[in-house]
Short mmCIF file of C-alpha atoms and ligand atoms in Angstrom, two decimals:
data_model
loop_
_atom_site.label_atom_id
_atom_site.label_comp_id
_atom_site.label_asym_id
_atom_site.label_seq_id
_atom_site.Cartn_x
_atom_site.Cartn_y
_atom_site.Cartn_z
CA MET A 291 46.25 59.05 86.16
CA ALA A 292 45.59 61.10 89.33
CA ASP A 293 41.83 60.97 89.99
CA ILE A 294 40.75 64.92 90.27
CA SER A 295 37.06 65.78 90.89
CA VAL A 296 35.55 67.71 88.67
CA ALA A 297 32.10 69.97 88.85
CA ALA A 298 29.47 67.52 87.31
CA ASN A 299 29.31 69.04 83.70
CA PRO A 300 25.69 68.09 81.73
CA LEU A 301 27.06 68.15 78.37
CA ARG A 302 30.18 66.39 79.18
CA GLU A 303 28.98 64.13 81.61
CA GLY A 304 27.36 62.10 78.02
CA MET A 305 30.61 61.96 76.11
CA ARG A 306 32.46 60.31 79.01
CA ILE A 307 29.61 57.22 79.25
CA ARG A 308 29.92 56.86 75.32
CA ARG A 309 33.82 57.36 74.90
CA THR A 310 36.81 56.62 76.01
CA PRO A 311 39.53 56.26 73.45
CA ALA A 312 42.02 53.19 74.35
CA PRO A 313 45.67 53.92 75.30
CA CYS A 314 47.91 55.93 73.04
CA SER A 315 50.80 58.82 73.99
CA MET A 316 49.79 61.62 70.87
CA VAL A 317 52.98 63.89 69.07
CA ILE A 318 53.23 67.46 68.79
CA PHE A 319 55.06 68.74 65.72
CA GLY A 320 55.27 72.10 66.11
CA ALA A 321 55.41 71.74 69.79
CA SER A 322 56.40 75.72 70.49
CA GLY A 323 54.48 77.44 68.69
CA ASP A 324 51.18 78.81 68.28
CA LEU A 325 48.13 76.59 67.78
CA THR A 326 49.91 74.16 70.60
CA GLN A 327 49.68 76.90 73.18
CA ARG A 328 46.00 77.92 72.29
CA LYS A 329 43.91 75.78 70.94
CA LEU A 330 45.87 71.59 71.22
CA ILE A 331 47.41 71.94 74.44
CA PRO A 332 44.07 73.57 76.48
CA ALA A 333 41.97 71.85 74.55
CA LEU A 334 44.04 67.79 76.11
CA TYR A 335 43.90 69.40 79.47
CA TYR A 336 39.77 69.94 79.94
CA LEU A 337 39.58 66.26 78.15
CA TYR A 338 42.34 65.35 80.86
CA ARG A 339 39.50 67.18 83.57
CA GLU A 340 36.83 66.06 82.36
CA ARG A 341 38.52 62.40 83.12
CA LEU A 342 38.31 61.65 79.30
CA LEU A 343 41.45 60.62 77.91
CA PRO A 344 42.54 57.38 78.51
CA GLN A 345 45.04 56.45 81.90
CA GLY A 346 48.72 56.45 80.89
CA PHE A 347 47.97 58.79 77.34
CA SER A 348 51.43 60.76 77.83
CA VAL A 349 51.64 63.48 75.15
CA ILE A 350 55.69 64.35 73.70
CA GLY A 351 56.16 67.67 71.95
CA CYS A 352 58.00 68.21 69.59
CA ALA A 353 59.95 71.25 68.23
CA LYS A 354 62.56 73.11 67.43
CA THR A 355 63.02 75.33 70.20
CA PRO A 356 65.53 73.93 73.25
CA TYR A 357 62.66 72.89 75.74
CA ASP A 358 63.34 70.03 78.56
CA ASN A 359 60.78 68.54 80.07
CA GLU A 360 60.50 70.85 82.78
CA LYS A 361 60.70 73.82 80.25
CA PHE A 362 58.06 71.87 77.99
CA ARG A 363 55.22 71.71 81.30
CA GLU A 364 55.64 75.60 83.07
CA THR A 365 55.72 76.74 79.30
CA MET A 366 52.18 75.04 78.43
CA ALA A 367 51.07 75.14 82.17
CA ASP A 368 51.07 79.09 81.07
CA ALA A 369 49.55 78.62 77.42
CA VAL A 370 46.56 76.79 79.44
CA ARG A 371 46.06 79.80 81.87
CA LYS A 372 46.45 81.68 79.51
CA PHE A 373 44.04 80.24 76.31
CA SER A 374 41.78 78.74 77.89
CA GLU A 375 38.43 79.64 76.75
CA GLN A 376 37.48 79.13 80.68
CA PRO A 377 39.75 80.03 83.00
CA SER A 378 38.38 80.30 85.79
CA SER A 379 37.76 76.96 86.14
CA VAL A 380 41.19 76.04 85.60
CA ASP A 381 42.47 74.60 89.20
CA ASP A 382 46.60 74.00 89.78
CA ALA A 383 46.44 70.84 91.26
CA SER A 384 44.88 68.97 87.86
CA LEU A 385 46.76 71.43 86.23
CA LYS A 386 49.75 69.85 87.65
CA SER A 387 49.70 66.62 86.99
CA PHE A 388 48.15 67.14 83.49
CA THR A 389 51.33 68.65 82.65
CA GLU A 390 53.27 65.09 83.75
CA SER A 391 51.65 63.46 81.45
CA LEU A 392 54.29 65.74 79.02
CA TYR A 393 57.26 65.04 77.61
CA TYR A 394 59.81 67.30 75.32
CA LEU A 395 61.58 66.19 72.38
CA THR A 396 65.05 68.78 70.71
CA ASP A 397 63.40 67.68 67.51
CA ASP A 398 65.45 69.22 63.76
CA PHE A 399 62.08 67.95 61.23
CA GLY A 400 64.67 67.12 58.97
CA ASP A 401 67.41 64.93 61.37
CA SER A 402 66.67 61.14 61.04
CA LYS A 403 68.72 60.81 64.44
CA ALA A 404 65.16 63.06 66.23
CA TYR A 405 63.27 60.00 65.23
CA THR A 406 65.33 57.49 66.84
CA GLN A 407 64.90 59.62 69.65
CA LEU A 408 61.31 59.76 69.39
CA GLY A 409 61.00 55.73 68.75
CA ALA A 410 62.53 55.23 71.50
CA LEU A 411 60.59 57.88 73.79
CA LEU A 412 57.79 55.72 72.72
CA ASN A 413 58.61 52.57 73.50
CA LYS A 414 59.52 53.79 77.26
CA LEU A 415 56.19 55.60 77.65
CA ASP A 416 54.71 51.98 76.32
CA GLN A 417 56.92 50.51 78.25
CA GLU A 418 56.09 52.93 81.95
CA ARG A 419 52.66 54.74 80.74
CA GLY A 420 51.11 51.28 79.38
CA THR A 421 50.29 53.11 76.18
CA GLY A 422 49.99 50.35 74.29
CA GLY A 423 52.52 51.24 71.11
CA ASN A 424 49.29 52.94 70.11
CA ARG A 425 50.16 56.85 68.64
CA LEU A 426 48.94 59.81 67.07
CA TYR A 427 51.02 62.01 64.93
CA TYR A 428 49.89 65.85 65.73
CA LEU A 429 51.35 68.25 62.37
CA ALA A 430 50.98 71.49 64.17
CA THR A 431 54.01 73.04 62.39
CA PRO A 432 54.22 74.87 59.54
CA PRO A 433 52.82 72.95 56.12
CA SER A 434 56.65 73.18 53.93
CA ALA A 435 57.91 70.77 57.39
CA PHE A 436 54.58 68.19 56.85
CA PRO A 437 56.59 66.15 54.07
CA VAL A 438 59.99 65.86 55.57
CA ILE A 439 57.97 64.80 58.45
CA ILE A 440 55.65 62.51 57.33
CA GLY A 441 58.55 60.60 54.76
CA HIS A 442 61.10 60.48 57.54
CA LEU A 443 58.28 59.34 60.02
CA GLY A 444 58.17 56.14 57.59
CA SER A 445 61.71 55.88 56.81
CA ALA A 446 61.79 54.91 60.73
CA GLY A 447 59.55 53.16 61.01
CA LEU A 448 57.15 55.24 62.74
CA ALA A 449 54.06 54.89 61.04
CA ALA A 450 52.70 51.53 60.75
CA PRO A 451 51.07 50.39 63.45
CA GLU A 452 53.69 47.84 65.82
CA ASP A 453 51.18 44.85 65.96
CA PRO A 454 48.30 45.23 63.14
CA GLY A 455 44.37 44.84 64.31
CA LYS A 456 45.96 45.49 68.19
CA SER A 457 47.04 48.33 68.70
CA TRP A 458 46.66 51.92 66.03
CA THR A 459 49.22 54.64 64.61
CA ARG A 460 47.24 57.82 62.58
CA VAL A 461 48.76 61.17 62.03
CA VAL A 462 46.68 64.46 62.27
CA ILE A 463 46.79 66.95 59.84
CA GLU A 464 46.26 71.18 59.89
CA LYS A 465 44.94 72.60 57.95
CA PRO A 466 46.47 74.54 55.16
CA PHE A 467 46.97 70.30 53.32
CA GLY A 468 48.54 71.79 50.47
CA HIS A 469 48.87 75.56 48.85
CA ASP A 470 46.63 75.21 45.37
CA LEU A 471 45.47 71.90 43.86
CA GLU A 472 49.21 71.02 41.97
CA SER A 473 50.37 70.94 46.23
CA SER A 474 47.83 70.18 47.52
CA ARG A 475 47.97 66.40 44.90
CA GLU A 476 51.86 66.19 46.10
CA LEU A 477 51.40 66.11 49.52
CA THR A 478 48.41 63.83 48.74
CA THR A 479 51.31 60.88 46.93
CA THR A 480 53.43 61.76 50.10
CA VAL A 481 50.58 61.07 52.47
CA ASN A 482 50.11 58.10 50.10
CA SER A 483 53.26 56.84 50.59
CA VAL A 484 53.94 56.55 53.75
CA PHE A 485 50.15 56.53 55.38
CA LYS A 486 47.17 54.87 54.58
CA GLU A 487 44.12 56.55 54.03
CA GLU A 488 42.19 55.15 57.56
CA GLN A 489 44.98 56.35 59.46
CA VAL A 490 44.98 60.21 58.12
CA TYR A 491 42.81 62.70 59.86
CA ARG A 492 43.05 66.44 58.03
CA ILE A 493 41.15 68.63 60.09
CA ASP A 494 38.80 70.68 59.90
CA HIS A 495 37.98 72.45 63.41
CA TYR A 496 34.91 74.06 62.13
CA LEU A 497 34.04 70.65 61.68
CA GLY A 498 33.80 69.88 65.84
CA LYS A 499 31.97 72.88 66.96
CA GLU A 500 28.86 71.65 67.92
CA THR A 501 26.98 74.09 66.53
CA VAL A 502 28.62 72.92 62.81
CA GLN A 503 27.72 69.77 63.80
CA ASN A 504 24.10 70.37 64.91
CA LEU A 505 23.11 70.76 61.39
CA LEU A 506 23.39 67.25 60.12
CA VAL A 507 20.70 66.73 62.89
CA PHE A 508 18.51 70.18 62.65
CA ARG A 509 18.38 68.54 59.10
CA PHE A 510 18.39 64.72 59.38
CA ALA A 511 16.86 64.33 62.45
CA ASN A 512 14.04 67.09 62.06
CA GLY A 513 11.01 65.99 59.59
CA ILE A 514 9.64 69.12 58.46
CA PHE A 515 12.70 71.08 57.18
CA GLU A 516 13.99 68.06 54.92
CA PRO A 517 11.42 68.49 52.86
CA ILE A 518 11.28 72.10 51.69
CA TRP A 519 15.15 71.98 52.26
CA ASN A 520 15.39 72.73 47.87
CA ARG A 521 15.35 75.29 45.33
CA ARG A 522 11.34 75.09 45.34
CA TYR A 523 11.24 76.84 48.59
CA ILE A 524 14.60 78.65 49.35
CA ASP A 525 15.85 81.78 47.28
CA HIS A 526 19.27 81.91 48.30
CA VAL A 527 21.58 80.78 51.49
CA GLU A 528 24.24 82.99 53.32
CA ILE A 529 27.51 82.28 54.85
CA THR A 530 29.04 84.82 57.32
CA VAL A 531 32.22 83.34 59.14
CA ALA A 532 33.17 87.40 60.12
CA GLU A 533 35.82 87.77 62.42
CA ASP A 534 37.13 91.43 64.70
CA LEU A 535 40.80 90.75 64.83
CA GLY A 536 43.63 91.22 62.42
CA VAL A 537 46.14 88.79 61.64
CA GLU A 538 48.25 88.51 65.60
CA GLY A 539 50.94 88.64 64.10
CA ARG A 540 50.46 85.85 61.75
CA GLY A 541 51.48 88.49 59.15
CA ARG A 542 53.91 85.92 57.63
CA TYR A 543 52.21 82.87 57.24
CA TYR A 544 48.89 85.14 56.39
CA GLU A 545 51.61 86.60 53.05
CA GLU A 546 51.25 83.09 51.60
CA ALA A 547 48.09 81.17 53.04
CA GLY A 548 45.22 85.56 52.67
CA LEU A 549 41.76 84.63 53.34
CA LEU A 550 40.67 82.33 50.50
CA ARG A 551 42.21 79.88 51.19
CA ASP A 552 42.73 79.80 55.64
CA MET A 553 39.41 80.00 55.74
CA ILE A 554 36.90 80.05 52.75
CA GLN A 555 38.59 76.77 51.40
CA ASN A 556 38.23 74.55 54.31
CA HIS A 557 36.52 75.80 57.01
CA VAL A 558 34.03 78.05 54.97
CA MET A 559 33.14 75.17 52.57
CA SER A 560 33.24 72.32 55.09
CA VAL A 561 29.72 74.28 56.34
CA LEU A 562 27.90 75.10 53.06
CA SER A 563 28.74 70.58 51.95
CA LEU A 564 26.56 70.66 55.50
CA VAL A 565 24.39 72.66 54.81
CA ALA A 566 23.72 71.58 50.70
CA MET A 567 24.57 67.90 51.09
CA GLU A 568 21.60 64.70 50.61
CA ALA A 569 21.06 62.71 53.91
CA PRO A 570 23.35 60.10 54.76
CA ALA A 571 22.60 56.96 54.67
CA SER A 572 24.14 56.74 57.77
CA PHE A 573 25.93 58.98 60.06
CA ASP A 574 29.62 56.90 59.25
CA ALA A 575 32.04 58.83 58.37
CA VAL A 576 32.31 56.94 54.95
CA GLU A 577 28.88 57.35 54.33
CA VAL A 578 28.97 61.88 55.42
CA ARG A 579 32.06 62.07 53.48
CA ASP A 580 30.18 60.76 50.56
CA GLU A 581 28.15 63.61 50.56
CA LYS A 582 30.22 66.13 51.08
CA ALA A 583 32.14 65.17 48.08
CA LYS A 584 29.17 64.44 45.95
CA VAL A 585 28.42 68.00 46.79
CA MET A 586 32.08 69.43 46.11
CA ARG A 587 31.63 67.85 43.20
CA SER A 588 28.29 69.37 41.89
CA ILE A 589 29.44 73.66 42.69
CA ARG A 590 29.56 75.13 38.92
CA PRO A 591 33.72 76.26 38.67
CA ILE A 592 34.11 80.07 39.27
CA ASP A 593 32.76 82.21 35.95
CA MET A 594 36.55 83.38 34.84
CA GLU A 595 34.97 85.24 31.99
CA HIS A 596 32.67 87.34 34.22
CA LEU A 597 34.57 87.13 37.79
CA ASP A 598 33.32 90.70 39.54
CA ASN A 599 29.74 88.74 39.14
CA PHE A 600 30.93 86.10 41.03
CA VAL A 601 33.97 87.30 43.21
CA VAL A 602 35.15 90.33 45.78
CA ARG A 603 38.22 90.62 46.83
CA GLY A 604 39.01 92.93 49.66
CA GLN A 605 41.85 93.64 52.19
CA TYR A 606 41.07 95.80 55.36
CA GLY A 607 42.92 99.59 55.44
CA GLU A 608 43.05 100.80 59.00
CA GLY A 609 39.89 101.95 60.71
CA TRP A 610 38.47 101.44 64.71
CA ILE A 611 38.00 97.33 66.23
CA ARG A 612 35.39 98.42 69.66
CA GLY A 613 37.24 102.01 70.16
CA GLU A 614 40.24 101.50 69.90
CA LYS A 615 42.53 102.35 66.22
CA VAL A 616 43.35 99.23 64.82
CA PRO A 617 46.63 100.24 61.83
CA ALA A 618 45.90 98.74 58.31
CA TYR A 619 46.84 95.48 57.23
CA ARG A 620 49.69 96.16 55.22
CA ALA A 621 51.48 97.71 58.67
CA GLU A 622 50.92 94.46 60.16
CA PRO A 623 54.82 93.38 61.46
CA ASN A 624 55.71 90.91 58.18
CA VAL A 625 53.41 92.10 55.71
CA SER A 626 54.73 94.22 52.05
CA PRO A 627 53.40 97.38 52.49
CA LYS A 628 52.42 96.66 49.34
CA SER A 629 50.92 93.83 49.80
CA PRO A 630 48.21 92.77 47.42
CA THR A 631 47.10 89.98 49.72
CA GLU A 632 43.27 89.19 50.17
CA THR A 633 41.67 89.68 54.54
CA PHE A 634 38.22 89.62 53.18
CA ALA A 635 36.50 87.57 49.52
CA ALA A 636 32.75 86.93 49.31
CA LEU A 637 31.24 84.87 46.46
CA LYS A 638 28.53 84.23 44.75
CA LEU A 639 28.12 80.40 44.25
CA PHE A 640 25.99 77.57 42.02
CA ILE A 641 25.13 73.92 43.33
CA ASP A 642 23.91 72.59 40.05
CA ASN A 643 23.26 69.81 41.27
CA TRP A 644 18.88 68.47 41.21
CA ARG A 645 17.94 69.78 44.96
CA TRP A 646 19.37 73.56 43.91
CA ALA A 647 19.96 74.32 41.02
CA ASP A 648 19.83 78.40 40.34
CA VAL A 649 19.49 79.15 44.20
CA PRO A 650 22.65 81.14 44.74
CA PHE A 651 24.69 80.26 47.85
CA TYR A 652 26.70 83.50 48.49
CA VAL A 653 29.69 82.89 50.90
CA ARG A 654 31.59 85.87 52.36
CA SER A 655 33.97 85.66 55.30
CA GLY A 656 36.77 88.42 56.87
CA LYS A 657 39.18 89.92 58.58
CA ARG A 658 38.65 93.30 60.85
CA LEU A 659 34.85 93.28 60.46
CA ALA A 660 32.69 94.84 62.42
CA LYS A 661 32.41 92.06 64.74
CA ARG A 662 33.13 88.32 65.66
CA VAL A 663 30.58 86.29 64.06
CA SER A 664 29.54 83.56 62.58
CA GLU A 665 25.93 82.66 61.01
CA ILE A 666 24.06 80.78 57.91
CA VAL A 667 20.69 82.39 57.03
CA VAL A 668 18.60 80.50 54.51
CA GLN A 669 16.21 83.12 52.96
CA PHE A 670 12.64 81.12 51.75
CA ARG A 671 10.21 82.03 48.98
CA ARG A 672 7.74 84.46 48.99
CA VAL A 673 4.70 83.32 49.25
CA PRO A 674 3.06 82.11 45.78
CA HIS A 675 0.04 84.95 46.35
CA MET A 676 -0.56 86.90 48.80
CA VAL A 677 -3.95 87.03 49.45
CA PHE A 678 -3.99 90.15 52.32
CA GLY A 679 -2.90 92.43 49.61
CA ARG A 680 -3.96 95.74 49.49
CA LYS A 681 -4.82 95.67 53.62
CA THR A 682 -1.39 95.14 54.64
CA GLN A 683 0.24 98.55 56.39
CA ASN A 684 3.71 96.62 55.64
CA PRO A 685 5.46 95.21 53.11
CA VAL A 686 5.63 91.07 53.95
CA GLU A 687 9.32 90.33 54.40
CA GLN A 688 10.40 86.88 53.76
CA ASN A 689 10.20 83.92 56.01
CA VAL A 690 13.39 83.53 56.87
CA LEU A 691 16.04 80.82 59.39
CA THR A 692 19.09 82.09 60.64
CA MET A 693 21.41 79.32 62.09
CA ARG A 694 24.73 81.62 64.46
CA ILE A 695 27.67 79.02 64.53
CA GLN A 696 29.16 81.17 67.17
CA PRO A 697 28.74 83.65 69.31
CA ASN A 698 25.13 83.13 70.94
CA GLU A 699 24.83 80.02 69.23
CA GLY A 700 21.31 78.88 68.25
CA ILE A 701 18.40 79.05 65.59
CA SER A 702 15.84 81.38 65.00
CA ILE A 703 12.72 81.20 62.87
CA ASN A 704 11.19 84.40 61.63
CA PHE A 705 8.42 84.16 60.11
CA ASN A 706 5.21 87.05 59.83
CA ALA A 707 2.65 87.50 62.97
CA LYS A 708 -1.19 89.88 62.74
CA PHE A 709 -0.04 92.78 64.99
CA PRO A 710 -3.40 93.35 67.52
CA ALA A 711 -5.14 95.84 66.13
CA PRO A 712 -8.35 95.91 64.67
CA ILE A 713 -6.84 96.52 61.17
CA MET A 714 -4.40 93.91 58.86
CA GLU A 715 -0.98 94.27 59.63
CA ILE A 716 1.51 91.62 59.63
CA ARG A 717 5.10 92.46 61.79
CA PRO A 718 7.48 90.09 61.17
CA VAL A 719 8.33 87.82 64.23
CA LYS A 720 11.28 85.65 65.86
CA MET A 721 11.17 82.00 67.21
CA GLU A 722 13.97 80.77 69.25
CA PHE A 723 16.79 78.20 70.41
CA ARG A 724 19.51 79.01 72.14
CA TYR A 725 21.90 76.22 73.41
CA ALA A 726 23.00 78.06 76.78
CA GLU A 727 19.33 77.90 77.95
CA SER A 728 18.40 74.97 76.29
CA PHE A 729 21.06 72.34 77.84
CA GLY A 730 23.31 75.04 80.34
CA GLY A 731 27.03 73.86 80.42
CA GLU A 732 29.65 74.15 78.71
CA PRO A 733 30.17 72.60 74.65
CA PRO A 734 33.40 71.51 74.53
CA SER A 735 35.75 73.36 72.16
CA ALA A 736 35.87 71.50 68.53
CA TYR A 737 39.90 70.81 69.28
CA GLU A 738 38.78 68.73 72.71
CA THR A 739 35.42 66.79 69.73
CA LEU A 740 38.13 66.15 66.86
CA LEU A 741 40.80 65.21 69.97
CA LEU A 742 39.02 62.34 71.42
CA ASP A 743 37.32 61.68 67.97
CA SER A 744 41.18 60.76 66.17
CA MET A 745 42.09 59.21 69.50
CA LEU A 746 38.90 56.91 68.75
CA GLY A 747 39.46 56.36 64.73
CA ASP A 748 36.10 58.08 64.42
CA GLN A 749 37.74 60.25 60.51
CA THR A 750 33.52 61.40 60.37
CA LEU A 751 34.09 64.92 60.72
CA PHE A 752 37.95 65.08 59.41
CA ASN A 753 38.72 65.38 55.69
CA ARG A 754 38.90 62.96 53.22
CA GLU A 755 41.70 63.65 50.19
CA ASP A 756 38.30 63.34 47.49
CA ALA A 757 36.81 66.83 49.10
CA VAL A 758 40.32 68.40 49.79
CA GLU A 759 40.82 67.84 45.90
CA LEU A 760 37.75 69.16 45.17
CA ALA A 761 37.89 71.91 47.29
CA TRP A 762 41.41 73.21 45.80
CA GLN A 763 39.76 72.18 42.24
CA LEU A 764 37.68 75.11 42.57
CA PHE A 765 39.23 77.93 43.92
CA THR A 766 43.13 77.52 42.13
CA PRO A 767 41.85 78.70 38.68
CA LEU A 768 40.86 82.02 41.30
CA LEU A 769 44.39 81.69 43.10
CA GLU A 770 45.86 81.88 39.76
CA ARG A 771 44.36 85.23 38.53
CA TRP A 772 45.01 86.82 42.15
CA GLN A 773 47.97 86.57 42.13
CA GLU A 774 48.50 87.88 38.24
CA GLU A 775 46.85 90.36 39.29
CA GLY A 776 48.95 91.84 42.05
CA ASP A 777 46.29 93.84 43.68
CA LYS A 778 45.04 94.88 41.09
CA GLY A 779 41.06 94.71 41.86
CA VAL A 780 41.15 94.53 45.77
CA GLN A 781 38.62 96.44 46.96
CA PHE A 782 39.72 98.44 50.70
CA TYR A 783 37.40 99.16 53.82
CA GLN A 784 37.99 100.51 56.73
CA ALA A 785 38.97 97.75 59.47
CA GLY A 786 35.80 97.61 61.74
CA SER A 787 32.67 97.56 59.26
CA TRP A 788 31.24 95.45 56.66
CA GLY A 789 33.95 94.79 54.08
CA PRO A 790 33.76 96.04 50.59
CA GLU A 791 30.81 97.92 49.53
CA ALA A 792 31.48 95.51 46.20
CA ALA A 793 30.25 92.60 48.65
CA ASP A 794 27.43 94.53 49.26
CA ARG A 795 26.71 95.23 45.43
CA LEU A 796 27.34 91.05 44.43
CA LEU A 797 24.15 89.96 45.92
CA GLU A 798 22.01 93.44 44.98
CA ARG A 799 22.38 91.83 41.32
CA GLY A 800 19.99 88.65 42.55
CA GLY A 801 18.02 91.06 44.08
CA HIS A 802 19.47 90.15 47.30
CA ARG A 803 21.10 91.65 50.42
CA TRP A 804 23.01 90.41 53.11
CA HIS A 805 20.43 89.93 56.61
CA ARG A 806 21.92 91.92 59.15
CA LEU A 807 23.96 90.05 62.09
C1 LIG B 199 41.95 79.35 61.20
C2 LIG B 199 42.46 80.61 61.05
O1 LIG B 199 42.17 78.18 61.08
O2 LIG B 199 40.48 80.32 62.05
C3 LIG B 199 41.84 81.87 61.90
O3 LIG B 199 43.58 80.39 60.49
C4 LIG B 199 41.21 81.84 61.61
O4 LIG B 199 42.57 83.12 60.62
C5 LIG B 199 40.72 80.73 62.97
O5 LIG B 199 41.18 83.10 62.71
C6 LIG B 199 39.03 81.44 63.44
O6 LIG B 199 38.17 80.05 64.75
P1 LIG B 199 37.15 80.36 65.38
O7 LIG B 199 37.22 78.69 65.73
O8 LIG B 199 37.88 81.48 65.66
O9 LIG B 199 36.47 80.52 64.73
#
């Protein structure tokens, strides 16, 4: 690998010291698609720049688009320039040497000949670039192709490591892992017939976000929060994952998926699990994933008899985002003009265990909301007795802890203070931690972290089969009900707003209100 000098980034220096994977090849199925260009290749480029990729690391892109190596390299170089989170830091020299490690195979995923060719190319790269028989397969295709690819990898003899104990093969499977409970079980059966669970990496990129990982550090590396992290002190929890983007040309996918499958079943539930889980014995894949699964198992099934008290389903109409008029969801390309698909959902969930009994967890996510913001708000209970009673000028607010996942990453705590005046006036004030101020530098993107973890064989931040299945178990009855009902019950909201009013009423019924973001 060429020696590229890069500006020191304190946050990445630490990564290099601890983590450099063994030489390997990565095969990306779906290499001409959106995810590869927007996320995977830019993340690999940054890992390369930071010298976190192993010697001889090679990528084989596979897709139906008839590229050759040169065309693939050019297209991926353009993608890095276009989709990099810091375009000004992309330099031509490092980009050129990075793309020299990219290869391409035109692949009809259902044709066994393609896998013979793939095997031959992998062997060649082992010889020429020293990739040591280690293979990381990445399924970035539409989900309908997952079983086909997995089946062919198995029958072509590419799934098992060539030299067990010395070399490894792993598969990273993008979401959605199935479409409902039954299809996720079928996919699990297919995956298990070819790969062992320790080879399988079900990716949820939210778990790779620094701020999401920090949830565990915040809770379990500090002594002061955990004692109050329970029903005795916490009134309720809100989790919001809001986007101002619409479906961005992905109308076809979105019509099949909808918001619940796209965001809540995976990303939001992953965040909720980390907020609610018990302390694992150690930060290790088995322990952490055991605790996450226990949370999922404790979530109360959605009350299908009184759905309106627990669930809101919305879809955006036309509106304005940052001064620009944007179309309604039903007017997006490849979307039916009568589509019942939800682009917003809010739910009131309960976790039936000793720690959380009767504490509402309100979660919401939506497209075309007022802004892109993901936050966790933990509202604490009122003080048991207000000693300042009649003497105060204002009602006293409850303490609130806010964890900002993105943007403006950080944590703040609101508490009450005496306003400096010769009267007893109490005002809410805020204590702030901001990542950018405390640590400087740019944190690695979620995909950088997770790609590196998968090369290193660390499954801690990937979803295990049981958690995925439990999430489907929770949401499948709701998805089936929505399908039966068509667009009955869909609440329309204006693009650029905070979603349908019904989502406010969902909280009002419990005496709560969404915090302003
Ligand atoms: C993806 C969803 O998993 O996450 C997209 O498919 C969504 O619809 C994206 O836009 C949001 O990710 P992030 O990291 O930008 O919050």
